[in-house]
XYZ file of C-alpha atoms in Angstrom:
426
model
C -170.904 54.692 -115.966
C -171.177 56.785 -112.802
C -168.073 58.190 -111.264
C -167.676 60.070 -107.988
C -164.691 62.288 -107.525
C -164.067 62.936 -103.795
C -161.919 66.043 -103.647
C -159.635 66.505 -100.509
C -158.515 70.178 -100.665
C -154.789 70.363 -100.286
C -153.470 73.857 -99.174
C -149.981 73.266 -98.251
C -147.339 70.427 -98.488
C -144.605 69.766 -95.850
C -141.977 67.313 -95.273
C -142.782 64.900 -92.255
C -142.194 61.702 -90.416
C -145.068 60.163 -92.107
C -146.817 60.731 -95.372
C -150.270 61.645 -94.500
C -153.138 64.162 -95.079
C -154.441 66.150 -92.194
C -156.121 69.506 -91.952
C -155.620 70.526 -95.647
C -151.966 69.662 -95.423
C -150.080 66.880 -97.388
C -147.140 65.710 -95.344
C -144.522 63.851 -97.296
C -141.802 61.379 -95.845
C -138.985 62.549 -98.078
C -136.907 59.420 -97.373
C -139.688 56.918 -98.110
C -140.627 58.758 -101.477
C -137.011 58.918 -102.413
C -136.656 55.211 -101.813
C -139.738 54.350 -103.883
C -138.457 56.391 -107.006
C -134.743 54.754 -106.693
C -136.385 51.315 -106.786
C -135.922 51.850 -110.497
C -132.543 50.725 -111.621
C -132.375 53.308 -114.627
C -132.412 56.292 -112.001
C -129.196 57.199 -110.472
C -130.607 59.793 -108.038
C -133.733 61.880 -107.286
C -133.992 65.087 -105.484
C -137.429 65.981 -103.868
C -138.361 69.641 -103.416
C -141.629 71.330 -102.606
C -143.090 74.502 -104.337
C -146.043 76.628 -103.270
C -148.041 79.141 -105.135
C -146.421 82.727 -104.829
C -142.959 81.528 -104.091
C -140.102 83.041 -106.188
C -139.387 79.597 -107.538
C -138.769 78.283 -111.061
C -139.375 74.586 -111.753
C -137.728 73.506 -115.101
C -137.313 71.468 -117.163
C -140.872 70.077 -116.586
C -141.612 66.808 -118.061
C -144.899 65.865 -116.683
C -147.423 67.031 -114.075
C -149.660 64.413 -112.378
C -152.530 64.753 -109.766
C -152.436 62.273 -106.824
C -155.396 59.994 -106.602
C -156.550 56.710 -105.136
C -159.380 54.276 -106.255
C -161.820 54.023 -103.220
C -164.513 51.730 -104.961
C -165.250 50.427 -108.313
C -163.219 48.432 -110.670
C -159.571 48.896 -111.499
C -157.067 51.369 -109.877
C -155.025 54.497 -110.715
C -153.234 54.554 -114.117
C -154.830 51.312 -115.411
C -152.516 49.223 -117.360
C -149.482 51.072 -115.917
C -149.643 50.910 -112.184
C -152.709 48.719 -111.589
C -154.172 45.872 -113.512
C -155.802 46.264 -116.946
C -159.299 46.828 -115.870
C -162.026 49.375 -116.989
C -162.241 52.470 -114.901
C -164.679 55.275 -114.823
C -167.062 54.240 -112.052
C -167.190 54.046 -108.297
C -165.407 56.455 -106.098
C -162.007 58.045 -106.623
C -160.290 60.332 -104.085
C -158.447 63.170 -105.452
C -155.635 65.352 -103.706
C -157.149 68.506 -105.208
C -154.568 71.390 -105.260
C -151.515 69.139 -105.276
C -149.374 67.666 -107.870
C -146.269 65.632 -108.632
C -144.010 67.411 -111.107
C -141.375 65.459 -112.702
C -138.254 67.247 -114.004
C -134.653 66.562 -114.958
C -132.100 66.827 -117.971
C -133.851 67.260 -121.293
C -133.919 64.506 -123.647
C -134.335 66.518 -126.797
C -135.470 70.191 -126.947
C -139.106 70.266 -125.926
C -139.526 70.639 -122.194
C -141.027 73.425 -120.214
C -140.913 75.944 -117.425
C -143.246 76.510 -114.455
C -142.797 79.773 -112.408
C -144.550 79.922 -109.167
C -144.813 83.586 -109.228
C -144.142 86.683 -111.492
C -145.470 87.047 -115.080
C -144.717 83.455 -115.986
C -146.988 82.235 -113.470
C -150.020 84.018 -115.127
C -149.533 81.581 -118.184
C -149.643 78.150 -116.483
C -152.318 76.574 -114.310
C -149.592 74.743 -112.370
C -148.450 77.886 -110.546
C -151.518 77.643 -108.431
C -150.811 74.182 -107.096
C -148.698 72.878 -104.259
C -146.183 70.750 -106.085
C -143.988 67.791 -105.070
C -141.119 67.958 -107.609
C -138.929 65.082 -108.342
C -135.632 66.231 -110.006
C -134.448 62.977 -111.648
C -131.081 61.931 -112.707
C -130.772 59.008 -114.955
C -127.931 56.418 -115.062
C -125.308 56.928 -117.465
C -125.593 55.319 -120.780
C -129.589 55.185 -120.957
C -131.197 55.934 -124.240
C -133.543 58.921 -124.545
C -136.480 56.366 -124.582
C -135.370 54.544 -121.441
C -134.758 57.864 -119.642
C -138.425 59.215 -120.550
C -139.872 55.949 -119.529
C -138.050 56.090 -116.150
C -139.133 59.534 -115.482
C -142.665 58.842 -116.306
C -143.031 55.859 -114.165
C -141.552 57.573 -111.312
C -144.220 60.309 -111.559
C -146.882 57.720 -111.639
C -145.420 55.843 -108.598
C -145.055 58.966 -106.688
C -148.575 60.167 -107.394
C -150.051 56.751 -106.521
C -147.999 56.683 -103.242
C -149.266 60.013 -102.259
C -152.841 59.369 -103.350
C -153.121 56.163 -101.511
C -152.852 58.355 -98.077
C -156.238 59.832 -98.868
C -158.029 56.510 -99.384
C -159.915 56.704 -95.915
C -160.174 60.575 -95.948
C -163.474 62.191 -95.921
C -163.621 64.435 -99.059
C -164.456 68.151 -98.899
C -166.758 67.834 -101.834
C -167.948 65.022 -103.870
C -168.669 65.437 -107.605
C -170.858 63.152 -109.535
C -170.645 62.421 -113.166
C -172.697 59.937 -115.208
C -172.882 58.784 -118.870
C -175.391 56.143 -119.479
C -175.294 53.644 -122.456
C -176.210 55.359 -125.882
C -179.907 54.163 -126.308
C -180.700 55.148 -122.699
C -179.034 58.610 -123.127
C -180.982 59.286 -126.160
C -184.291 58.281 -124.642
C -183.562 60.336 -121.518
C -183.012 63.685 -123.599
C -184.664 63.104 -126.994
C -185.153 66.857 -127.664
C -181.529 67.935 -126.851
C -178.772 67.971 -129.489
C -176.407 65.001 -129.311
C -172.768 66.225 -128.762
C -169.609 64.199 -128.800
C -165.962 65.010 -128.004
C -163.188 63.977 -130.540
C -160.092 63.703 -128.459
C -156.951 63.937 -130.477
C -153.991 62.381 -128.785
C -150.458 63.097 -129.554
C -148.950 59.923 -131.124
C -145.973 60.929 -133.484
C -143.538 58.825 -131.789
C -139.729 60.057 -131.223
C -140.908 60.713 -127.657
C -144.314 62.263 -128.702
C -146.419 59.560 -127.192
C -149.712 59.194 -125.173
C -150.913 55.999 -123.502
C -154.447 54.604 -123.221
C -154.870 52.009 -120.621
C -151.051 51.402 -120.971
C -151.011 50.972 -124.721
C -149.236 53.417 -127.026
C -152.108 55.273 -128.717
C -150.120 55.184 -131.921
C -151.035 51.596 -132.234
C -155.058 52.102 -131.861
C -157.535 52.992 -134.330
C -160.188 55.560 -133.143
C -162.494 54.210 -130.468
C -165.153 55.285 -128.120
C -164.750 55.822 -124.394
C -167.109 56.792 -121.582
C -166.018 60.292 -120.510
C -165.766 58.949 -116.868
C -162.864 56.580 -118.064
C -160.734 59.551 -119.119
C -161.579 61.471 -115.732
C -160.519 58.219 -114.037
C -156.931 57.977 -115.396
C -157.250 55.881 -118.608
C -155.132 58.367 -120.516
C -151.772 59.529 -119.553
C -148.888 61.576 -120.997
C -145.549 60.288 -122.379
C -144.737 63.577 -124.295
C -141.481 65.366 -124.664
C -143.281 68.044 -126.883
C -143.410 71.888 -126.974
C -144.366 72.755 -123.413
C -146.915 75.353 -124.142
C -149.387 72.903 -125.699
C -148.478 69.496 -124.370
C -150.982 67.618 -122.526
C -149.635 66.489 -119.239
C -151.158 63.695 -117.327
C -152.840 66.262 -115.048
C -154.438 67.764 -118.194
C -155.919 64.305 -119.111
C -157.158 63.719 -115.435
C -158.951 67.138 -115.421
C -159.930 67.618 -119.110
C -161.896 70.929 -118.953
C -163.796 70.045 -122.287
C -165.278 66.966 -120.640
C -165.870 68.867 -117.579
C -167.878 71.619 -119.123
C -169.865 69.376 -121.480
C -170.983 67.479 -118.234
C -171.961 70.835 -116.789
C -174.300 71.212 -119.699
C -175.456 67.665 -119.992
C -179.332 67.332 -119.643
C -179.684 71.218 -119.778
C -179.013 72.296 -123.351
C -177.119 69.377 -124.766
C -176.831 65.595 -124.418
C -173.214 64.646 -123.883
C -173.163 61.306 -125.483
C -169.378 60.331 -125.235
C -165.700 60.566 -126.178
C -164.110 59.473 -129.358
C -160.239 59.172 -128.965
C -158.173 59.430 -132.084
C -154.390 59.735 -132.861
C -152.018 62.183 -134.597
C -150.073 60.187 -137.125
C -146.860 60.774 -139.190
C -147.705 59.116 -142.551
C -150.547 60.211 -144.861
C -152.288 56.887 -145.071
C -152.502 56.684 -141.252
C -154.041 60.174 -141.043
C -156.545 59.154 -143.774
C -157.306 55.988 -141.899
C -157.869 57.703 -138.396
C -159.745 60.644 -139.828
C -162.239 58.442 -141.719
C -162.679 56.261 -138.657
C -163.330 59.294 -136.553
C -165.970 60.776 -138.886
C -167.486 57.311 -139.081
C -167.797 57.099 -135.389
C -169.322 60.388 -135.126
C -172.012 59.506 -137.642
C -172.542 55.980 -135.940
C -173.239 57.899 -132.689
C -175.814 60.175 -134.481
C -173.994 63.347 -133.267
C -175.560 66.601 -134.090
C -172.219 68.443 -133.029
C -168.693 67.629 -132.113
C -165.910 69.449 -130.416
C -162.483 68.447 -131.518
C -159.229 69.205 -129.532
C -155.761 69.129 -130.818
C -152.338 68.479 -129.329
C -149.277 69.949 -130.665
C -148.937 71.992 -133.919
C -147.443 71.763 -137.482
C -147.790 68.002 -138.596
C -150.887 67.550 -136.200
C -152.793 70.562 -137.921
C -153.192 68.191 -140.727
C -155.008 65.493 -138.716
C -157.041 68.336 -137.016
C -158.296 69.749 -140.428
C -158.909 66.250 -141.823
C -161.011 65.476 -138.846
C -163.000 68.575 -139.012
C -163.798 68.582 -142.665
C -164.859 64.925 -142.559
C -167.168 65.255 -139.640
C -168.521 68.358 -141.181
C -169.166 66.446 -144.324
C -171.357 64.008 -142.445
C -173.648 66.987 -141.476
C -172.236 67.392 -138.218
C -171.591 70.891 -136.837
C -167.967 70.971 -135.652
C -165.731 73.140 -133.445
C -162.019 72.853 -133.277
C -159.905 73.816 -130.195
C -156.316 74.486 -131.211
C -153.632 77.278 -130.619
C -151.475 79.370 -132.939
C -148.014 79.730 -134.129
C -148.500 83.083 -135.821
C -144.864 84.560 -135.464
C -143.870 87.114 -132.825
C -145.841 89.902 -134.645
C -149.010 87.605 -134.898
C -149.020 88.116 -138.736
C -147.949 84.705 -139.898
C -150.336 81.823 -140.692
C -151.716 80.373 -137.498
C -152.075 76.857 -138.675
C -150.216 74.777 -141.118
C -153.502 73.456 -142.832
C -156.884 75.133 -143.355
C -160.235 74.363 -144.746
C -163.494 76.433 -145.299
C -165.110 73.645 -143.255
C -163.102 74.881 -140.134
C -165.214 78.040 -139.573
C -165.768 77.748 -135.788
C -162.506 77.724 -133.996
C -161.405 78.270 -130.367
C -157.655 79.382 -129.826
C -155.512 78.945 -126.850
C -153.127 81.862 -127.922
C -150.128 82.634 -129.987
C -147.188 80.541 -128.707
C -144.649 82.817 -130.497
C -145.464 85.760 -128.282
C -142.407 87.039 -126.391
C -142.108 87.152 -122.617
C -139.366 88.083 -120.171
C -139.363 85.906 -117.030
C -137.574 87.527 -114.247
C -134.922 85.663 -112.046
C -136.173 83.641 -109.219
C -134.627 83.045 -105.778
C -134.778 79.269 -106.189
C -134.448 76.951 -109.209
C -135.844 73.356 -108.950
C -134.080 71.676 -111.593
C -131.621 73.200 -113.982
C -131.450 76.147 -116.552
C -128.258 75.183 -118.693
C -130.568 73.948 -121.449
C -132.653 77.300 -121.883
C -131.295 78.553 -124.971
C -132.256 75.471 -127.074
C -135.534 74.431 -125.897
C -138.503 75.017 -128.138
C -139.391 78.792 -127.866
C -135.896 79.806 -126.559
C -133.004 80.946 -128.626
C -129.205 81.926 -128.276
C -129.136 84.562 -125.445
C -132.524 83.536 -123.891
C -130.845 82.885 -120.578
C -129.492 86.127 -119.235
C -126.573 86.698 -116.870
C -128.877 87.826 -114.057
C -130.960 84.542 -114.279
C -133.845 86.156 -116.373
C -135.074 84.430 -119.528
C -136.413 86.091 -122.615
C -138.283 83.547 -124.618
C -141.511 82.754 -126.385
C -144.412 81.765 -124.167
C -143.909 78.377 -126.051
C -141.485 77.519 -123.206
C -143.919 77.810 -120.421
C -145.908 74.541 -119.552
C -149.536 74.703 -120.429
C -149.302 78.340 -121.619
C -151.529 77.608 -124.953
C -152.967 74.374 -124.069
C -155.424 73.188 -126.760
C -158.080 71.882 -124.235
C -158.477 75.493 -123.133
C -156.741 74.505 -119.955
C -154.859 77.685 -119.533
C -155.150 81.354 -118.312
C -155.190 83.211 -121.615
C -158.293 84.924 -122.995
C -159.311 87.394 -125.591
C -160.512 90.844 -124.770
């Protein structure tokens, strides 16, 4: 499959009489977007606010971050199986509002939502502080279950991103990026001397609002399967997660997976990137065994010489990660895992809940238990009354002056396990 991503650079967002893209500015008709969101009978109200990099603005609690896009040519549409018909994506041209995002936020449904600061020390931990954000603060109607509320908020974000992206269908991109993966036999024949590398993409699927969707299907219902990398880049996978903010994969992460991007950068040079294997993170042992067995089997079936395995979440999913690693290694395939750590505030505790000697090549996104103080902001988009009880917070986290002392676990994307973050080792 061959996919072109036409990137239209967005440097600013403003409210305007018409929603359009002009001169690097995304103009948003506020009333029109509000009415679109309120078409959902589950939503009582929505407040739309704009946030730019460098502003003294705090967005919280963040549910999802989504990049506006539009399908220009090729099969399918954006968010296939959710906002467009179930068709295979990953080819043709997709235009992207690069530098812009839709951020959904509102009352928490449990205890695992996050914070995005647009300036200050917190901004250094999240990639979303560098974006121009259209924020939807959603209030659900009374009596909704947490699942109905999560679904309504998720769909509102997708509708808004689709609505904004559609305004760029006829725009001339500032740049066009081309990505291509050929069928396996052709790919191997084209680069016979290069090591065959695959990407094992673990998706959070533990239920209880810990969900990911593939072509609209809850991924807990799938067995591991193979995707073209361009399918992922073209919106085949989206988030439905209310998990710890630091290492949740938002929809934006899936749309811009840096592991896929970097493997493409090296494809045909020092490796042959042959494809993506998606697998789930399960609750019961039998399901973990089944999925890890299938994952290793598919790695062998593709004839891989090496595999990268990325995780989402921590604790229970650590077992899935290690199972995948040791079984792929047992097939004679060199394996690297990408994870993060919960090593205590002093960094001295066990980093992962599971381990194995086969896991001897590890990339870490950082220690989520590290403490940080987030200074007060001039503006809060959303609400702060939940701060003491979210994952990473504690009694007294929210101070009287509006500052927050908490673990970096509260910051959306801080220790992302795709490596989509700003942390590094010195």
